[in-house]
XYZ file of C-alpha atoms in Angstrom:
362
model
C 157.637 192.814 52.693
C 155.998 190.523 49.520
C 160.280 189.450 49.190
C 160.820 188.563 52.655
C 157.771 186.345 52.829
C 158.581 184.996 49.347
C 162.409 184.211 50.628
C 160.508 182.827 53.841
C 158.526 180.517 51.875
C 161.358 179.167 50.187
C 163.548 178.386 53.022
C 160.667 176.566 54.932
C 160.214 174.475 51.235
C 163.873 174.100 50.981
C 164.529 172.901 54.753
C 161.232 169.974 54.156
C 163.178 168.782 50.942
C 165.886 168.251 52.643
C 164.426 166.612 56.058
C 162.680 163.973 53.853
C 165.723 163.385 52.056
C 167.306 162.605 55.542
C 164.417 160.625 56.499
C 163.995 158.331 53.494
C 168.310 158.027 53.727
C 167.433 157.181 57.472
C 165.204 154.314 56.917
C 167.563 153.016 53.928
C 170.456 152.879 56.434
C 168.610 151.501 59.580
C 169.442 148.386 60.697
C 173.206 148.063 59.372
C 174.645 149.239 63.007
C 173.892 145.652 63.935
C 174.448 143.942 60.691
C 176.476 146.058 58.457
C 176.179 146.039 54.913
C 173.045 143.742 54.807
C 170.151 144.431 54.584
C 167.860 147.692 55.193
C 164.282 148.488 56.911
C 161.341 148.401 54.858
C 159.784 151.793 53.888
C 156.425 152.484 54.780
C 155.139 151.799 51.841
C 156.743 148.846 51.503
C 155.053 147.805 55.335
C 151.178 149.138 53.832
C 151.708 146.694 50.591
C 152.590 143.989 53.007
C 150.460 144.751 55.425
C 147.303 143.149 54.481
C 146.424 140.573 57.561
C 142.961 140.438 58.645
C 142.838 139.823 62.441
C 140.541 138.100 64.537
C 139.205 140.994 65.889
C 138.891 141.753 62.386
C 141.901 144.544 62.506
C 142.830 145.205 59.608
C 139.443 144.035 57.747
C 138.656 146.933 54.979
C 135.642 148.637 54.791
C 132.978 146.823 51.649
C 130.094 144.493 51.206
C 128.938 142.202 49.807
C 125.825 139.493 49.105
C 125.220 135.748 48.671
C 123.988 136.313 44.874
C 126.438 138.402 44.081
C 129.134 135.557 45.942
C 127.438 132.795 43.855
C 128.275 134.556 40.957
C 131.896 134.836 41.388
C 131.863 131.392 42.513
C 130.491 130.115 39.759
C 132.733 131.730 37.761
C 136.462 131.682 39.562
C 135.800 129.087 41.661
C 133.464 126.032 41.202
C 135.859 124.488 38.929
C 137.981 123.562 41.740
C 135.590 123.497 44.780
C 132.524 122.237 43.101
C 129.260 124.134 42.523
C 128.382 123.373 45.994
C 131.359 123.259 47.689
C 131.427 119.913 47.579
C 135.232 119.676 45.794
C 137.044 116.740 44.457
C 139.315 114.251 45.677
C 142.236 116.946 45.148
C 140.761 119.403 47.396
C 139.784 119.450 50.870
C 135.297 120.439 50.408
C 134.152 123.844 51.657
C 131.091 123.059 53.305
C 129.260 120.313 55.118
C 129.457 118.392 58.027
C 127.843 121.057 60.568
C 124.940 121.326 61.712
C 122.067 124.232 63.468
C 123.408 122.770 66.776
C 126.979 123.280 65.966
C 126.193 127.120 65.039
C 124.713 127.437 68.617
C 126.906 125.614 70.714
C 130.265 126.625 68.336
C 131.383 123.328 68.459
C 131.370 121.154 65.505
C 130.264 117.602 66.689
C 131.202 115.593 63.572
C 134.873 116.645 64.167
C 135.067 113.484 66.915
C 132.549 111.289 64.805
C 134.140 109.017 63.195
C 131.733 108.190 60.715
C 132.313 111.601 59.332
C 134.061 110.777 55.864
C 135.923 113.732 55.482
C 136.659 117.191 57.575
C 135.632 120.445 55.444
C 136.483 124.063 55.946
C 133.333 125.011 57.593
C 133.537 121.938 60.283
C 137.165 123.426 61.317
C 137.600 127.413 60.661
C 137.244 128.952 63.986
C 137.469 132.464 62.892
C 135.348 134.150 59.947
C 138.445 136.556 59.527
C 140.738 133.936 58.670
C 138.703 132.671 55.818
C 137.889 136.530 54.306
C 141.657 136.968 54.776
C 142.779 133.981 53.134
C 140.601 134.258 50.299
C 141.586 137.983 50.187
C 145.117 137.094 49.811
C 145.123 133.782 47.934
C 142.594 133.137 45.920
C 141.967 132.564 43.298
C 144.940 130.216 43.035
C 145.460 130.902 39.594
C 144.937 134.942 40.231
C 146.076 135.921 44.091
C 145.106 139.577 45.154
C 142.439 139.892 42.275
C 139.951 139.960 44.483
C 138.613 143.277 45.645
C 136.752 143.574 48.971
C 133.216 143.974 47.871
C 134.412 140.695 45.552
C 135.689 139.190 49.071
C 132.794 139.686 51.280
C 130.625 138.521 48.851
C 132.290 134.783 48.590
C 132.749 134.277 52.298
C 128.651 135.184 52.305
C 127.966 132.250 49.784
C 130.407 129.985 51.463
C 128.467 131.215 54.563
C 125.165 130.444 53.030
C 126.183 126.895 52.126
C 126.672 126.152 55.708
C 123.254 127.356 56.648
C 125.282 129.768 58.815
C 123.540 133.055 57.075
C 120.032 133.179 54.971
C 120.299 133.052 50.949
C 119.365 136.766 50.857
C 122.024 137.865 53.578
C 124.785 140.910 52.523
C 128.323 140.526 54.481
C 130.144 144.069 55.277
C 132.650 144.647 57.702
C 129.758 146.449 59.831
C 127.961 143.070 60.492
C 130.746 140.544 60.227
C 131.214 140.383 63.909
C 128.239 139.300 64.539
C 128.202 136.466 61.916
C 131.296 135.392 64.258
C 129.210 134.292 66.518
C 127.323 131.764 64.671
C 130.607 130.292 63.350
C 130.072 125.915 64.082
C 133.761 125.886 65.464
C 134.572 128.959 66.763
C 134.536 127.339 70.322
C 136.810 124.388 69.064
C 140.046 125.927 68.486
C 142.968 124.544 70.405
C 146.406 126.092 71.122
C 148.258 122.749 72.923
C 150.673 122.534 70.057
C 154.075 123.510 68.928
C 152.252 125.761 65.869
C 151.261 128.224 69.214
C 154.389 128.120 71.218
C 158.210 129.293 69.770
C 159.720 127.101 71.678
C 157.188 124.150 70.403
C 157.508 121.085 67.997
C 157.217 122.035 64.848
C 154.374 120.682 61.856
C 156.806 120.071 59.764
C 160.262 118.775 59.998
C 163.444 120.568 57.442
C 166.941 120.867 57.302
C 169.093 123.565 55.606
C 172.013 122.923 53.510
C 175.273 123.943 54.835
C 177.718 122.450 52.324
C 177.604 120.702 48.532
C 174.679 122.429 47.917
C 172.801 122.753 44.867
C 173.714 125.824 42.531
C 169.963 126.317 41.567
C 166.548 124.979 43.134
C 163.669 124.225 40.947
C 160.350 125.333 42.661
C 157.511 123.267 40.962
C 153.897 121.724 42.158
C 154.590 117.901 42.529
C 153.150 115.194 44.874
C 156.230 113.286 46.779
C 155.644 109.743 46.057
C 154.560 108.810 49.201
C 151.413 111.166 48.935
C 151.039 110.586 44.494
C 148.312 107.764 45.026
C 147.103 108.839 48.719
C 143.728 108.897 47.440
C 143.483 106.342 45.040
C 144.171 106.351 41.121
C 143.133 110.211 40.253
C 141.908 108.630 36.808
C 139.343 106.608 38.022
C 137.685 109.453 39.689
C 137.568 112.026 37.144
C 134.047 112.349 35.043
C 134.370 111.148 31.102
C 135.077 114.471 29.568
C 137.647 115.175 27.034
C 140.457 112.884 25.306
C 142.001 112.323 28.268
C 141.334 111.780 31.853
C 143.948 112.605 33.949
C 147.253 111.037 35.101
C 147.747 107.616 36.269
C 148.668 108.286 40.234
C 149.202 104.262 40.364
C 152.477 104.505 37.902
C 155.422 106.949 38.467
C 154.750 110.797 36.851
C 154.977 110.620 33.016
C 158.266 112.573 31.217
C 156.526 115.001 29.181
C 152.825 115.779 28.994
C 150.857 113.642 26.273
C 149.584 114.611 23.441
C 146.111 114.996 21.643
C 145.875 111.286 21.622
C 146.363 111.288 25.430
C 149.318 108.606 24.790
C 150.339 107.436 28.047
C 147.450 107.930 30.343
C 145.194 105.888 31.908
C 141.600 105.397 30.179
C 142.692 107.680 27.508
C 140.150 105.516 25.179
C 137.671 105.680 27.685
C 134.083 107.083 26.685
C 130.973 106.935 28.512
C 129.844 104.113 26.239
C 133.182 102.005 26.950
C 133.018 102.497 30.509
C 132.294 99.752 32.829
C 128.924 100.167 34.239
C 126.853 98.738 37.332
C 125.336 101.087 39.742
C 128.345 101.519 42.150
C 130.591 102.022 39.268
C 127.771 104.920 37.529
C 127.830 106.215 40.786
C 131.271 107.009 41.012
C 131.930 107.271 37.757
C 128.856 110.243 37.850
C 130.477 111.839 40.730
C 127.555 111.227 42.610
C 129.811 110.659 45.693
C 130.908 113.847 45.962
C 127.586 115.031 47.773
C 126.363 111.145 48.942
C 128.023 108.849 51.401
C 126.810 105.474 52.530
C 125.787 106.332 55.949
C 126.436 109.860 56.338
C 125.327 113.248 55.127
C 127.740 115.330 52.690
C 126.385 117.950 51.227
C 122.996 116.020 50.167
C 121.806 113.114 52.798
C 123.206 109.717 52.695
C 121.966 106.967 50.397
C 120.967 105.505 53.926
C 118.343 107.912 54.439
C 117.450 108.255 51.202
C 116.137 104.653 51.040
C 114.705 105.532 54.470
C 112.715 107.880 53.758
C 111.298 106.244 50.465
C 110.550 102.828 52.276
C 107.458 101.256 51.018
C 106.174 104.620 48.949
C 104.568 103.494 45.798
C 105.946 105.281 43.074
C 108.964 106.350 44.659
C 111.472 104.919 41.341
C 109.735 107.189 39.022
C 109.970 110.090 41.628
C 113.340 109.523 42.021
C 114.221 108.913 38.567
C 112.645 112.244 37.538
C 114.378 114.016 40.493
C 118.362 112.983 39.323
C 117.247 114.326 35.991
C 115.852 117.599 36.584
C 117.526 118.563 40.165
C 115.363 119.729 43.217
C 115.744 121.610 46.457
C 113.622 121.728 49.531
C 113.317 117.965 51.115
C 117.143 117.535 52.410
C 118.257 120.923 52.682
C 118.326 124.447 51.812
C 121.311 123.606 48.837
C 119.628 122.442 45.694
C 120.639 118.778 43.747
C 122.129 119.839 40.294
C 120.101 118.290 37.131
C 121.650 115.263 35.731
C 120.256 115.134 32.261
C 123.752 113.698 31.080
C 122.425 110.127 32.115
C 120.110 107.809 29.913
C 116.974 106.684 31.459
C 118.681 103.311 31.633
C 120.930 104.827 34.027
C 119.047 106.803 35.936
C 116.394 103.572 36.666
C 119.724 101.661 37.629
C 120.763 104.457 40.222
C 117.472 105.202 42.179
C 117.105 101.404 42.203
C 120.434 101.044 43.296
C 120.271 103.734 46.246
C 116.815 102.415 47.074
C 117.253 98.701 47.395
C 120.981 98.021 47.345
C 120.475 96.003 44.076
């Protein structure tokens, strides 16, 4: 009787072998009826490691969590030297956060999109969907690092970015049991618009491409370069990069140099350029100290406008100094729940030329 059930055993092991060897020939095969000899279906496997999308009704979204400290961290650390400490960015990317406001988180429409005194549109002011920035920053970022991310790691950036907007307290923790409900205070998620060939198949495309048919090229270079039409889109990229190092950058005004330059920084613009060389005046400091990355003329960034400023310290006696020692040792609290960065890099003399600057113009 032991035999028989032993024998039994094996023929039930032997029949499963050979089913799943049927199975995994099946899905090999599948698909070459109607082309034949191209191509095969993806595995399941190959579908899961694919499959990574993270839906608006957050299908998909896997299970973690994660807090605006612990976001700030990573930020800090992976991504700040790209997007700024505040989100703020640079003139090569698009800023994070900014331009929306407590009305925009109840209405979910972000006024400043149609105002066009708003300088620049950020990710905040146009994301409709809190999924598709956890997914994309799931999937791509770091740029440098894609997929390094875990979840926990995930949750806990779109929480910070979250936190900049004002959209969720400093001490809030993202998971995927409360994300829906952050959804709901997203500034755009009422402002989305499908009347556009993205949305439709039969639609005009964003961009426009042809393939090669004949005379084509034997091998395509894939690289990261600006056509020329778009190289100086924003102005020389040398005259807005902070004094740091022995070089600053590449020209965008002159044609892309041959080979990269050397210690010297032969070849670049203001490769001799140090802080003492620099031109000065205050609306050359104040580019030159990046200071217009969080202050606009006559509309709030990420810190108020230089029109309020001198607003709001109209006629107060002893405003310069109070000023002067604010640049120098940061501050939170009067504009904002996001804090001004110290600038202790600047001289006194510069500092007294700034405030004056932003206070009176002169």
């Amino acid at each position: 009787m032991y035999r028989l059930d032993k024998l039994f055993a094996r023929l039930v092991f032997l029949g499963l072998a050979v089913f799943s060897a049927q199975l995994a020939h099946a899905q090999g095969v599948q698909g070459s009826t109607q082309f034949p000899g191209i191509g095969r279906n993806a595995t399941p496997a190959e579908v899961i490691a694919w499959d990574i999308d993270v839906r608006p009704d957050f299908k998909g979204l896997p299970k973690g969590s994660g807090s605006v400290e612990k976001g700030q961290a990573i930020w800090e650390s992976k991504c700040a030297s790209c997007h700024g400490v505040f989100g703020e960015s640079n003139e090569i990317f698009t800023p994070i956060a900014g331009g929306t406001t407590v009305d925009d988180i109840k209405t979910g429409k972000v006024a400043s999109l149609v105002d066009r005194k708003q300088p620049q549109r950020t990710t905040l002011m146009k994301v409709p969907t809190v999924s598709t920035l956890w997914d994309y920053i799931y999937r791509a970022m770091p740029w440098n690092a894609p997929r390094s991310l875990t979840p926990d790691d995930t949750y806990a950036l779109v929480a910070f970015i979250l936190s900049l907007g004002e959209i969720v307290p400093d001490d809030f923790v993202l998971s995927n049991t409360n994300i829906a409900e952050v959804q709901k205070k997203m500034p755009n998620r009422n402002g989305m618009t499908r009347n556009h060939g993205f949305w439709s198949v039969s639609g005009k495309p964003d961009v426009n491409g042809s393939s090669c048919m004949s005379n084509c090229v034997k091998f395509v270079q894939i690289g990261s370069t600006l056509p020329d039409f778009a190289r100086n889109a924003h102005g020389n990229i040398a005259e807005q990069n902070r004094l740091y190092g022995p070089y600053r950058g590449s020209d965008s005004t002159k044609p892309p140099i041959d080979r990269l330059p050397g210690s010297s920084g032969e070849g670049l613009a203001h490769a001799a350029d140090t802080h003492a060389a620099a031109v000065k005046g205050p609306a050359a400091l104040f580019k030159n100290e990046n200071c217009s990355a969080c202050h606009a003329p006559n509309a709030k960034l990420v810190g108020p406008s230089i029109a309020d400023i001198a607003a709001k310290y109209k006629g107060q006696s002893g405003a310069q100094e109070k000023l002067m020692a604010k640049v120098k040792n940061g501050g939170s609290g009067v504009w904002g729940a996001i804090p001004m960065p110290p600038q202790s890099q600047l001289s006194d003399e510069d500092r007294a030329t700034l405030v004056r600057w932003v206070l009176t113009g002169q």
